[in-house]
C-alpha positions as a Markdown table, in Angstrom:
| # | Residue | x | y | z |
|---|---|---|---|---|
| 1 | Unk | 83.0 | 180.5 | -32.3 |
| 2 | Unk | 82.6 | 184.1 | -33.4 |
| 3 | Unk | 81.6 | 185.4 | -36.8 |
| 4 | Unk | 85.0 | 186.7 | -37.6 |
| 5 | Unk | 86.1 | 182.6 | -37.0 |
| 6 | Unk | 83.3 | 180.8 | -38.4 |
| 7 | Unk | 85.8 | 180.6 | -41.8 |
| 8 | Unk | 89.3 | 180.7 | -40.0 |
| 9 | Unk | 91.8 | 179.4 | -42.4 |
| 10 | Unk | 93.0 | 176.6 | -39.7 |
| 11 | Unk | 89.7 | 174.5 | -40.4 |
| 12 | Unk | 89.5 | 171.8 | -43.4 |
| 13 | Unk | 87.9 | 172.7 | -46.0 |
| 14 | Unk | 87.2 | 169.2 | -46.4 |
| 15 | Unk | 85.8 | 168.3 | -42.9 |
| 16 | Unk | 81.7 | 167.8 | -43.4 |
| 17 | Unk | 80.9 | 170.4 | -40.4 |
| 18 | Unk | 82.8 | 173.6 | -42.0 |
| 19 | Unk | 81.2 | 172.3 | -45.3 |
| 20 | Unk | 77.7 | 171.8 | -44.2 |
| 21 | Unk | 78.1 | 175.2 | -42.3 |
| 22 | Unk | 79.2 | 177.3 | -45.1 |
| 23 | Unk | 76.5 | 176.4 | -47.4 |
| 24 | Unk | 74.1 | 177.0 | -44.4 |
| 25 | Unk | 75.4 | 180.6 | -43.9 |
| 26 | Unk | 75.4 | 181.1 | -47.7 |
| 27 | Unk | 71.4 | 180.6 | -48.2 |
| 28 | Unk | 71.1 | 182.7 | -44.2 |
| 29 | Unk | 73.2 | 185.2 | -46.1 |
| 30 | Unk | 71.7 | 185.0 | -49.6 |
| 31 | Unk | 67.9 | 185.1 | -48.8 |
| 32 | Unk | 68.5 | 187.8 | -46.2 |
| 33 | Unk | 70.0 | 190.5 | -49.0 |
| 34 | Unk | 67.3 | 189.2 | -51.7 |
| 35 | Unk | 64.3 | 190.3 | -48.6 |
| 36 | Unk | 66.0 | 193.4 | -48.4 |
| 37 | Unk | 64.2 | 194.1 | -51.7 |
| 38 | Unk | 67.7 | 195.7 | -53.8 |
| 39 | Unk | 67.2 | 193.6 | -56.8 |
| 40 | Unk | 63.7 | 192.3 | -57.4 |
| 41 | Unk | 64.6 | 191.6 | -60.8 |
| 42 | Unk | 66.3 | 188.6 | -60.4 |
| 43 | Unk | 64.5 | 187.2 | -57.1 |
| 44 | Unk | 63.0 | 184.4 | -58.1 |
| 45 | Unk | 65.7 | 182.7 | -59.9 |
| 46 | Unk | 68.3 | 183.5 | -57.3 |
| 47 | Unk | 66.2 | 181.7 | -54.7 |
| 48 | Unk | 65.2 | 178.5 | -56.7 |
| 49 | Unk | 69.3 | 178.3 | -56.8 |
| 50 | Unk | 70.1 | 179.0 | -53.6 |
| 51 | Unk | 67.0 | 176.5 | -52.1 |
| 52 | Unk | 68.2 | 174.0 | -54.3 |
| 53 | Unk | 72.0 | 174.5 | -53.0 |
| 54 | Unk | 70.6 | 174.3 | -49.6 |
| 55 | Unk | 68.5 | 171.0 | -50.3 |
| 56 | Unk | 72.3 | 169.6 | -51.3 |
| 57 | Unk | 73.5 | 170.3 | -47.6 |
| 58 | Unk | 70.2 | 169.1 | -46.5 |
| 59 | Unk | 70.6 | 165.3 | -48.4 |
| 60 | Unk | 73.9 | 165.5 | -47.3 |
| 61 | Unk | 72.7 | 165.7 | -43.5 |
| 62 | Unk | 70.2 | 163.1 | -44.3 |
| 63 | Unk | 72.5 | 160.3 | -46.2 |
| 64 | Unk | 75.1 | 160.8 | -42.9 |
| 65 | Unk | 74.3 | 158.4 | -40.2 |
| 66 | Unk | 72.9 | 159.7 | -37.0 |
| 67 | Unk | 74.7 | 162.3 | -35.6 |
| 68 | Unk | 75.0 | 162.1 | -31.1 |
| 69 | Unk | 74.8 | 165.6 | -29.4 |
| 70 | Unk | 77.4 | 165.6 | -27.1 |
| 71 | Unk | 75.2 | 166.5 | -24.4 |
| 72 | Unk | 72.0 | 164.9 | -23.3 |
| 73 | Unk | 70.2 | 168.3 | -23.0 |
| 74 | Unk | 70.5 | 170.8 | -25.6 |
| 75 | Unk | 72.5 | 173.9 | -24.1 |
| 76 | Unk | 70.4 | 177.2 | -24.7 |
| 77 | Unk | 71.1 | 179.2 | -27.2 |
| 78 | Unk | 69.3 | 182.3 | -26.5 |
| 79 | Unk | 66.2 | 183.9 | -27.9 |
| 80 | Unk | 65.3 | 183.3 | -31.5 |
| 81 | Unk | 66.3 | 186.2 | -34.0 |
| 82 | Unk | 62.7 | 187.9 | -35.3 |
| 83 | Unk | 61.8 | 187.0 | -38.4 |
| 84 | Unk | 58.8 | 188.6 | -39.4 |
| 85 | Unk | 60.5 | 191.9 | -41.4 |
| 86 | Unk | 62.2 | 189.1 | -43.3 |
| 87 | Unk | 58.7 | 187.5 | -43.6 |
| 88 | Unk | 57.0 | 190.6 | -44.2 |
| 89 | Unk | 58.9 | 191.6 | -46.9 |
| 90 | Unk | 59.4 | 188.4 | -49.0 |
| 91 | Unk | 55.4 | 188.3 | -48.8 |
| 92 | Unk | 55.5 | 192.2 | -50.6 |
| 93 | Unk | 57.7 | 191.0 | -53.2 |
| 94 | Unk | 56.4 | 187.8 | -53.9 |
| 95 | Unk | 53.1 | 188.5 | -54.1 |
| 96 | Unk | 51.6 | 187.5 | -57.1 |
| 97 | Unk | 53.2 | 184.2 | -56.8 |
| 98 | Unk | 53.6 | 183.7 | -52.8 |
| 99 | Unk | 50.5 | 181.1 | -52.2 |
| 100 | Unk | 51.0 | 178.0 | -53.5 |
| 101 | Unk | 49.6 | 174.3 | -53.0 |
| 102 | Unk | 51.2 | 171.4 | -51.6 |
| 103 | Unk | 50.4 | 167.8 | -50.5 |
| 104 | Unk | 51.8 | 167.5 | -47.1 |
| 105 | Unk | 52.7 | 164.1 | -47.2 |
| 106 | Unk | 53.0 | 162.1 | -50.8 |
| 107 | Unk | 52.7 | 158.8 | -48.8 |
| 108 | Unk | 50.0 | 159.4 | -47.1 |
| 109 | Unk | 46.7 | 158.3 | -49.2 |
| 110 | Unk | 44.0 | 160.8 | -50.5 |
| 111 | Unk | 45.6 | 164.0 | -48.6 |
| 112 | Unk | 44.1 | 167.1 | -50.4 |
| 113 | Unk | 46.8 | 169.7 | -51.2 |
| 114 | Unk | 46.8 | 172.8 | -48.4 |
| 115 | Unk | 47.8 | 175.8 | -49.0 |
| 116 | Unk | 51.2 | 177.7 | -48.4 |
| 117 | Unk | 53.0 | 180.4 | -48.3 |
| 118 | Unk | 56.9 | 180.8 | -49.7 |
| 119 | Unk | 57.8 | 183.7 | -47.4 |
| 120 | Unk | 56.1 | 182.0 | -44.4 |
| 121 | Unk | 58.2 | 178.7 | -45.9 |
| 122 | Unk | 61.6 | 180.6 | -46.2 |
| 123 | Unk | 61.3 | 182.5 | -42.4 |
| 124 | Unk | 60.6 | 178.9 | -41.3 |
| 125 | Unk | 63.9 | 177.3 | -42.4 |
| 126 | Unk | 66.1 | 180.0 | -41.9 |
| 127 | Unk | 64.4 | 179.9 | -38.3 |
| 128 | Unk | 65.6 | 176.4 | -37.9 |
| 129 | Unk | 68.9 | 177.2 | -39.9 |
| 130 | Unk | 69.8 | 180.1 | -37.5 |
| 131 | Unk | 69.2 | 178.0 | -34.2 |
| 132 | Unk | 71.7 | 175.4 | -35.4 |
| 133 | Unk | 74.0 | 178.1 | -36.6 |
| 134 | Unk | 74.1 | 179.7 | -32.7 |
| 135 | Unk | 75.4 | 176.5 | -31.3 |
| 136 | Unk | 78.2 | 176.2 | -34.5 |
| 137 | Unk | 79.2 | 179.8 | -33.9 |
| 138 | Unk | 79.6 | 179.2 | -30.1 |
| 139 | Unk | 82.2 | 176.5 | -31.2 |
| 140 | Unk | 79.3 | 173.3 | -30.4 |
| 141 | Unk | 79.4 | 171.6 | -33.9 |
| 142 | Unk | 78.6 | 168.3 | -32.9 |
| 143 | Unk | 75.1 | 170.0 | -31.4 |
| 144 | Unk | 74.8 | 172.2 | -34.4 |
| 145 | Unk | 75.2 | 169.0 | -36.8 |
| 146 | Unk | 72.9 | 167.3 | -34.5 |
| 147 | Unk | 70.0 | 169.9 | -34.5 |
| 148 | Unk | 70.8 | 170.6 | -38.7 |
| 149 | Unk | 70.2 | 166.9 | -39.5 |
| 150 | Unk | 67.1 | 166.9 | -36.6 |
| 151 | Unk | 65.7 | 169.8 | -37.8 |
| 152 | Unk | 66.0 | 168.4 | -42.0 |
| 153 | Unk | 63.9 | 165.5 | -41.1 |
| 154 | Unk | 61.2 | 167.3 | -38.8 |
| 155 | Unk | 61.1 | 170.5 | -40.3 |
| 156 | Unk | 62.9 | 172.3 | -42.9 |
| 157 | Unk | 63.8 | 169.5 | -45.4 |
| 158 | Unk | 60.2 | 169.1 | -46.5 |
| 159 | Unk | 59.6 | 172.7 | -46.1 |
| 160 | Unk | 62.5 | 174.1 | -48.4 |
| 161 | Unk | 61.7 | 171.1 | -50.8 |
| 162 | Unk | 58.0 | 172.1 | -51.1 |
| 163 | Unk | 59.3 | 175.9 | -51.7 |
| 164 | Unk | 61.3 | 174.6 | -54.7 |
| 165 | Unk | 58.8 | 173.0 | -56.0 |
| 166 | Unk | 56.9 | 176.0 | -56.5 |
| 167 | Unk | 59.7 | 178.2 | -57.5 |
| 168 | Unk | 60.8 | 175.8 | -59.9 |
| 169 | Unk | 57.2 | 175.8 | -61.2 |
| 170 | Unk | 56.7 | 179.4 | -61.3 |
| 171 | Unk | 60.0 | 179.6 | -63.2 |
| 172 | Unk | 59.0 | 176.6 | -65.7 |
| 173 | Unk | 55.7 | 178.5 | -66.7 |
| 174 | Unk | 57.3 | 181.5 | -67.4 |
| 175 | Unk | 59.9 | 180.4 | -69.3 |
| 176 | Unk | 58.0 | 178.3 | -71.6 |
| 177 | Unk | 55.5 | 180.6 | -72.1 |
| 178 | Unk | 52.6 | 178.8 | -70.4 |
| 179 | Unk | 50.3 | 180.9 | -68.7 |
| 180 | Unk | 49.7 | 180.3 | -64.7 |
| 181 | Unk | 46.0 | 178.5 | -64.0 |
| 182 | Unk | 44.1 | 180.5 | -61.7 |
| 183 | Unk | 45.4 | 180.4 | -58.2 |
| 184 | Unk | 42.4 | 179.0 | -56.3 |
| 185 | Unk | 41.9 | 180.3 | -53.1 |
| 186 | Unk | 44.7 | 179.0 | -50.4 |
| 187 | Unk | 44.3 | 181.5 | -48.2 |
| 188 | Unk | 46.2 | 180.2 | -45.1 |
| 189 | Unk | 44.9 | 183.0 | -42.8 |
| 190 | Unk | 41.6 | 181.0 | -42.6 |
| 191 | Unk | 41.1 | 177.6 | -41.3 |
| 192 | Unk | 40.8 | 174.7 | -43.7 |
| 193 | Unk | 37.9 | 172.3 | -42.5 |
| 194 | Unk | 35.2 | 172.3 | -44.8 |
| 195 | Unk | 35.4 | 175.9 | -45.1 |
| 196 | Unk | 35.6 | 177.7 | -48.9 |
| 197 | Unk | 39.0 | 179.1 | -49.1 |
| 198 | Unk | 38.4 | 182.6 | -50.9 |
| 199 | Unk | 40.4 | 183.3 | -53.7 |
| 200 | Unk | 44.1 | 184.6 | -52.6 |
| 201 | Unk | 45.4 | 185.7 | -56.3 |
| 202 | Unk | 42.9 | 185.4 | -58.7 |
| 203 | Unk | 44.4 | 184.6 | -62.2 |
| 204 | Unk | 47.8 | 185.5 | -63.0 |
| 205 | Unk | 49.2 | 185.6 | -66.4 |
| 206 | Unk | 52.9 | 184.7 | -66.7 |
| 207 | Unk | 53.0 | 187.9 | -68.7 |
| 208 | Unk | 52.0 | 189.7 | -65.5 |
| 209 | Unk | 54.3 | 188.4 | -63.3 |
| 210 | Unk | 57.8 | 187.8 | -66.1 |
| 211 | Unk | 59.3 | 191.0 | -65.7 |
| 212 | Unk | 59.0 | 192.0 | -61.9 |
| 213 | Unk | 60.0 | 189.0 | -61.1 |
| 214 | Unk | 63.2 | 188.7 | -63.1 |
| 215 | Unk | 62.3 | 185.9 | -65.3 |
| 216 | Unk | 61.5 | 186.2 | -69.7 |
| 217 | Unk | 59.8 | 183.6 | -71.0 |
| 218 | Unk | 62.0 | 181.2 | -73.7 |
| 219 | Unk | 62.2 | 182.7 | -77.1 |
């Protein structure tokens, strides 16, 4: 299934693959054009909405029952699409905001928070997002469901989740007017162990970060 068919008016609207599929390609499309850097402005905001619209396809996957490939093996779908300019330039235009912390696991007991990165979080689920999205293109929906609703639970479910999370809190401090703590080290380029993790940020002020991010704080 080619681009130029992926929204051919002979498919239902109604039927959960094209629906799934649509919002899929919507964040793919969406977070793409806000790396591209045009309107910084407004980036923040635009992708706590469209990881939250995402998160609604992803519950959706995860409410349905299990879905069967087709095939025992999955067919190949090529080489994965690079990444790393998307990466690269999320990281620029995030900066002041891109490390965050996050408990891996919330059921597993006394886990200390590690440290992550939003741009390394969103080039990791529109990696698993585009994989799927090969197989739906090629006209293999039942393998494309299959891998979307895999994918959720192993992967990019917990990952977009834990990026809302910190957009949503980013956004929350910002518009009530509450300063940002210090951002404590979380330097994911060095190992965790017992090692110090240097300071990645240093303390930023919502003031600092309101405006070139395209968020005001509430009046």
């Amino acid at each position: 299934m080619s681009d130029a068919t992926l929204h051919a008016t002979h498919q239902n609207p109604d039927d959960f693959a094209v629906q799934i599929a649509d919002q899929i390609e919507s964040f793919l499309v969406a977070v793409t054009e806000v790396a591209k850097g045009d309107e910084p402005d407004s980036a923040v905001p635009f992708l706590l909405l469209e990881v939250s619209q995402l998160l609604l396809a992803g519950g959706r996957l995860g409410a349905h029952e299990d879905i069967v490939p087709d095939e025992r093996y999955e067919p190949d779908p090529g080489p994965e699409a690079d990444v790393d300019e998307l990466r690269e330039n999320l990281a620029r235009m995030l900066e002041p905001i891109d490390v965050y912390s996050e408990v891996f696991d919330p059921y597993e007991p006394r886990k200390a928070p590690v440290p992550a990165r939003i741009s390394d979080d969103l080039a990791d689920v529109i990696t698993d997002l585009r994989h799927g999205m090969v197989h739906y293109r090629a006209g293999r929906t039942t393998e494309a469901l299959w891998w979307w609703q895999f994918s959720y639970f192993s992967n990019w479910g917990s990952t977009a989740s834990a990026t809302l999370r910190a957009l949503q809190s980013v956004v929350a401090h910002v518009r009530l007017n509450q300063p940002l703590a210090e951002l404590d080290g979380l330097d994911i380029d060095q190992g965790m162990g017992d090692d110090t993790l240097e300071f990645e940020a240093g303390k930023v002020m919502a003031e600092e970060i309101a405006g070139p991010l395209g968020m005001r704080p509430v009046t």
